[in-house]
Each structure stands twice: as C-alpha cells, then as structure tokens.
C-alpha cells in the first residue's frame, strides 16, 4: 500500500467498520494492528452495530473484547438487536 493510502486509512475508521460489517476478522485485526489508534467505538459503535445486525458472532465477541469497560452497553445493544429493537 502506498504511503498516501495508508495516511488515509489512519485518518478514518471506515476501512475498519467495513471489515467488521463484512465479518472479515483477520483484516479488522490487521487494521487495528497497523493503526492502534482506530476509534473502534466511533459513530455510536458503528462497527459493533454492523456486526450485530448481520449476526457475525465471532466479530461481535472480538469487538466486545476490545472494550471491556463497555461490555454492559455492548451486551444490551446485542440483546436489543436480537429482539428486533432499535439501538436509539
């Protein structure tokens, strides 16, 4: 990857969210390894919500492990999704 593309990756969490939404655990982990400053909870936990909506359990569990202090919030969010409730 050329340096300019990597700079863009570092400035946005979109590739991370996209990888999580598409259940690409290896890419998600790699992106976080390359840029440990990725805000995994950006945009109201968008990566997590996308993984939940698509029932990507492995991804949901991995994202949950990244934010141990938010497990209650995350668990409640996943429970709401399982029961067809809105996250708002």
PDB file of N, CA, C and O in Angstrom, residues 4-37:
ATOM      1  N   UNK A   4       0.411   7.371   0.839  1.00  0.00           N
ATOM      2  CA  UNK A   4      -0.764   8.245   0.856  1.00  0.00           C
ATOM      3  C   UNK A   4      -2.036   7.484   1.212  1.00  0.00           C
ATOM      4  O   UNK A   4      -2.894   7.987   1.920  1.00  0.00           O
ATOM      5  N   UNK A   5      -2.155   6.273   0.707  1.00  0.00           N
ATOM      6  CA  UNK A   5      -3.327   5.455   1.032  1.00  0.00           C
ATOM      7  C   UNK A   5      -3.306   5.096   2.514  1.00  0.00           C
ATOM      8  O   UNK A   5      -4.324   5.155   3.199  1.00  0.00           O
ATOM      9  N   UNK A   6      -2.123   4.737   3.039  1.00  0.00           N
ATOM     10  CA  UNK A   6      -2.029   4.399   4.464  1.00  0.00           C
ATOM     11  C   UNK A   6      -2.392   5.600   5.322  1.00  0.00           C
ATOM     12  O   UNK A   6      -3.047   5.448   6.349  1.00  0.00           O
ATOM     13  N   UNK A   7      -1.984   6.802   4.921  1.00  0.00           N
ATOM     14  CA  UNK A   7      -2.347   8.004   5.668  1.00  0.00           C
ATOM     15  C   UNK A   7      -3.855   8.163   5.720  1.00  0.00           C
ATOM     16  O   UNK A   7      -4.419   8.502   6.753  1.00  0.00           O
ATOM     17  N   UNK A   8      -4.503   7.908   4.602  1.00  0.00           N
ATOM     18  CA  UNK A   8      -5.962   7.999   4.561  1.00  0.00           C
ATOM     19  C   UNK A   8      -6.575   6.970   5.501  1.00  0.00           C
ATOM     20  O   UNK A   8      -7.514   7.272   6.227  1.00  0.00           O
ATOM     21  N   UNK A   9      -6.026   5.755   5.490  1.00  0.00           N
ATOM     22  CA  UNK A   9      -6.529   4.713   6.382  1.00  0.00           C
ATOM     23  C   UNK A   9      -6.421   5.147   7.836  1.00  0.00           C
ATOM     24  O   UNK A   9      -7.297   4.888   8.642  1.00  0.00           O
ATOM     25  N   UNK A  10      -5.304   5.788   8.164  1.00  0.00           N
ATOM     26  CA  UNK A  10      -5.063   6.198   9.543  1.00  0.00           C
ATOM     27  C   UNK A  10      -5.976   7.336   9.972  1.00  0.00           C
ATOM     28  O   UNK A  10      -6.204   7.529  11.154  1.00  0.00           O
ATOM     29  N   UNK A  11      -6.482   8.094   9.025  1.00  0.00           N
ATOM     30  CA  UNK A  11      -7.309   9.250   9.361  1.00  0.00           C
ATOM     31  C   UNK A  11      -8.791   8.908   9.471  1.00  0.00           C
ATOM     32  O   UNK A  11      -9.575   9.734   9.907  1.00  0.00           O
ATOM     33  N   UNK A  12      -9.176   7.724   9.062  1.00  0.00           N
ATOM     34  CA  UNK A  12     -10.594   7.360   9.094  1.00  0.00           C
ATOM     35  C   UNK A  12     -10.764   5.929   9.587  1.00  0.00           C
ATOM     36  O   UNK A  12      -9.901   5.095   9.384  1.00  0.00           O
ATOM     37  N   UNK A  13     -11.874   5.673  10.176  1.00  0.00           N
ATOM     38  CA  UNK A  13     -12.175   4.338  10.666  1.00  0.00           C
ATOM     39  C   UNK A  13     -13.013   3.550   9.666  1.00  0.00           C
ATOM     40  O   UNK A  13     -13.395   2.418   9.921  1.00  0.00           O
ATOM     41  N   UNK A  14     -13.299   4.138   8.506  1.00  0.00           N
ATOM     42  CA  UNK A  14     -14.165   3.467   7.537  1.00  0.00           C
ATOM     43  C   UNK A  14     -13.684   2.071   7.154  1.00  0.00           C
ATOM     44  O   UNK A  14     -14.484   1.132   7.151  1.00  0.00           O
ATOM     45  N   UNK A  15     -12.402   1.877   6.828  1.00  0.00           N
ATOM     46  CA  UNK A  15     -11.971   0.512   6.468  1.00  0.00           C
ATOM     47  C   UNK A  15     -12.207  -0.489   7.605  1.00  0.00           C
ATOM     48  O   UNK A  15     -12.580  -1.632   7.358  1.00  0.00           O
ATOM     49  N   UNK A  16     -12.019  -0.034   8.834  1.00  0.00           N
ATOM     50  CA  UNK A  16     -12.241  -0.912   9.991  1.00  0.00           C
ATOM     51  C   UNK A  16     -13.721  -1.276  10.106  1.00  0.00           C
ATOM     52  O   UNK A  16     -14.077  -2.441  10.274  1.00  0.00           O
ATOM     53  N   UNK A  17     -14.579  -0.280   9.998  1.00  0.00           N
ATOM     54  CA  UNK A  17     -16.021  -0.521  10.085  1.00  0.00           C
ATOM     55  C   UNK A  17     -16.455  -1.453   8.950  1.00  0.00           C
ATOM     56  O   UNK A  17     -17.221  -2.394   9.160  1.00  0.00           O
ATOM     57  N   UNK A  18     -15.950  -1.203   7.755  1.00  0.00           N
ATOM     58  CA  UNK A  18     -16.294  -2.022   6.591  1.00  0.00           C
ATOM     59  C   UNK A  18     -15.879  -3.475   6.808  1.00  0.00           C
ATOM     60  O   UNK A  18     -16.646  -4.401   6.532  1.00  0.00           O
ATOM     61  N   UNK A  19     -14.674  -3.680   7.316  1.00  0.00           N
ATOM     62  CA  UNK A  19     -14.194  -5.040   7.572  1.00  0.00           C
ATOM     63  C   UNK A  19     -15.045  -5.731   8.635  1.00  0.00           C
ATOM     64  O   UNK A  19     -15.393  -6.905   8.492  1.00  0.00           O
ATOM     65  N   UNK A  20     -15.401  -5.002   9.673  1.00  0.00           N
ATOM     66  CA  UNK A  20     -16.248  -5.581  10.732  1.00  0.00           C
ATOM     67  C   UNK A  20     -17.631  -5.922  10.197  1.00  0.00           C
ATOM     68  O   UNK A  20     -18.185  -6.982  10.503  1.00  0.00           O
ATOM     69  N   UNK A  21     -18.197  -5.032   9.419  1.00  0.00           N
ATOM     70  CA  UNK A  21     -19.535  -5.243   8.861  1.00  0.00           C
ATOM     71  C   UNK A  21     -19.561  -6.445   7.923  1.00  0.00           C
ATOM     72  O   UNK A  21     -20.598  -7.103   7.781  1.00  0.00           O
ATOM     73  N   UNK A  22     -18.424  -6.736   7.312  1.00  0.00           N
ATOM     74  CA  UNK A  22     -18.347  -7.853   6.374  1.00  0.00           C
ATOM     75  C   UNK A  22     -17.713  -9.099   6.991  1.00  0.00           C
ATOM     76  O   UNK A  22     -17.312 -10.015   6.273  1.00  0.00           O
ATOM     77  N   UNK A  23     -17.606  -9.099   8.297  1.00  0.00           N
ATOM     78  CA  UNK A  23     -17.124 -10.247   9.067  1.00  0.00           C
ATOM     79  C   UNK A  23     -15.717 -10.685   8.658  1.00  0.00           C
ATOM     80  O   UNK A  23     -15.407 -11.865   8.648  1.00  0.00           O
ATOM     81  N   UNK A  24     -14.890  -9.727   8.340  1.00  0.00           N
ATOM     82  CA  UNK A  24     -13.507 -10.046   7.983  1.00  0.00           C
ATOM     83  C   UNK A  24     -12.622  -9.794   9.200  1.00  0.00           C
ATOM     84  O   UNK A  24     -12.005  -8.740   9.348  1.00  0.00           O
ATOM     85  N   UNK A  25     -12.601 -10.774  10.070  1.00  0.00           N
ATOM     86  CA  UNK A  25     -11.903 -10.659  11.347  1.00  0.00           C
ATOM     87  C   UNK A  25     -10.400 -10.451  11.160  1.00  0.00           C
ATOM     88  O   UNK A  25      -9.800  -9.628  11.850  1.00  0.00           O
ATOM     89  N   UNK A  26      -9.808 -11.168  10.217  1.00  0.00           N
ATOM     90  CA  UNK A  26      -8.362 -11.022  10.001  1.00  0.00           C
ATOM     91  C   UNK A  26      -7.996  -9.608   9.560  1.00  0.00           C
ATOM     92  O   UNK A  26      -7.032  -9.023  10.056  1.00  0.00           O
ATOM     93  N   UNK A  27      -8.756  -9.046   8.637  1.00  0.00           N
ATOM     94  CA  UNK A  27      -8.492  -7.686   8.171  1.00  0.00           C
ATOM     95  C   UNK A  27      -8.743  -6.692   9.296  1.00  0.00           C
ATOM     96  O   UNK A  27      -7.972  -5.742   9.485  1.00  0.00           O
ATOM     97  N   UNK A  28      -9.808  -6.884  10.061  1.00  0.00           N
ATOM     98  CA  UNK A  28     -10.109  -5.986  11.182  1.00  0.00           C
ATOM     99  C   UNK A  28      -8.958  -5.965  12.180  1.00  0.00           C
ATOM    100  O   UNK A  28      -8.539  -4.900  12.634  1.00  0.00           O
ATOM    101  N   UNK A  29      -8.453  -7.139  12.505  1.00  0.00           N
ATOM    102  CA  UNK A  29      -7.325  -7.230  13.442  1.00  0.00           C
ATOM    103  C   UNK A  29      -6.083  -6.582  12.854  1.00  0.00           C
ATOM    104  O   UNK A  29      -5.349  -5.885  13.554  1.00  0.00           O
ATOM    105  N   UNK A  30      -5.843  -6.810  11.555  1.00  0.00           N
ATOM    106  CA  UNK A  30      -4.681  -6.217  10.897  1.00  0.00           C
ATOM    107  C   UNK A  30      -4.780  -4.692  10.909  1.00  0.00           C
ATOM    108  O   UNK A  30      -3.799  -4.016  11.209  1.00  0.00           O
ATOM    109  N   UNK A  31      -5.941  -4.157  10.579  1.00  0.00           N
ATOM    110  CA  UNK A  31      -6.115  -2.704  10.576  1.00  0.00           C
ATOM    111  C   UNK A  31      -5.834  -2.115  11.958  1.00  0.00           C
ATOM    112  O   UNK A  31      -5.189  -1.077  12.087  1.00  0.00           O
ATOM    113  N   UNK A  32      -6.297  -2.796  12.990  1.00  0.00           N
ATOM    114  CA  UNK A  32      -6.068  -2.316  14.349  1.00  0.00           C
ATOM    115  C   UNK A  32      -4.590  -2.451  14.731  1.00  0.00           C
ATOM    116  O   UNK A  32      -4.064  -1.618  15.466  1.00  0.00           O
ATOM    117  N   UNK A  33      -3.944  -3.473  14.213  1.00  0.00           N
ATOM    118  CA  UNK A  33      -2.510  -3.645  14.478  1.00  0.00           C
ATOM    119  C   UNK A  33      -1.706  -2.537  13.788  1.00  0.00           C
ATOM    120  O   UNK A  33      -0.777  -1.969  14.368  1.00  0.00           O
ATOM    121  N   UNK A  34      -2.063  -2.232  12.548  1.00  0.00           N
ATOM    122  CA  UNK A  34      -1.370  -1.196  11.778  1.00  0.00           C
ATOM    123  C   UNK A  34      -1.623   0.182  12.382  1.00  0.00           C
ATOM    124  O   UNK A  34      -0.737   1.031  12.409  1.00  0.00           O
ATOM    125  N   UNK A  35      -2.829   0.391  12.861  1.00  0.00           N
ATOM    126  CA  UNK A  35      -3.188   1.680  13.467  1.00  0.00           C
ATOM    127  C   UNK A  35      -3.934   1.440  14.773  1.00  0.00           C
ATOM    128  O   UNK A  35      -5.162   1.395  14.794  1.00  0.00           O
ATOM    129  N   UNK A  36      -3.208   1.279  15.888  1.00  0.00           N
ATOM    130  CA  UNK A  36      -3.855   1.006  17.179  1.00  0.00           C
ATOM    131  C   UNK A  36      -4.700   2.173  17.699  1.00  0.00           C
ATOM    132  O   UNK A  36      -5.405   2.018  18.691  1.00  0.00           O
ATOM    133  N   UNK A  37      -4.638   3.306  17.012  1.00  0.00           N
ATOM    134  CA  UNK A  37      -5.438   4.458  17.444  1.00  0.00           C
ATOM    135  C   UNK A  37      -6.813   4.510  16.795  1.00  0.00           C
ATOM    136  O   UNK A  37      -7.533   5.489  16.964  1.00  0.00           O
TER     137      UNK A  37
END
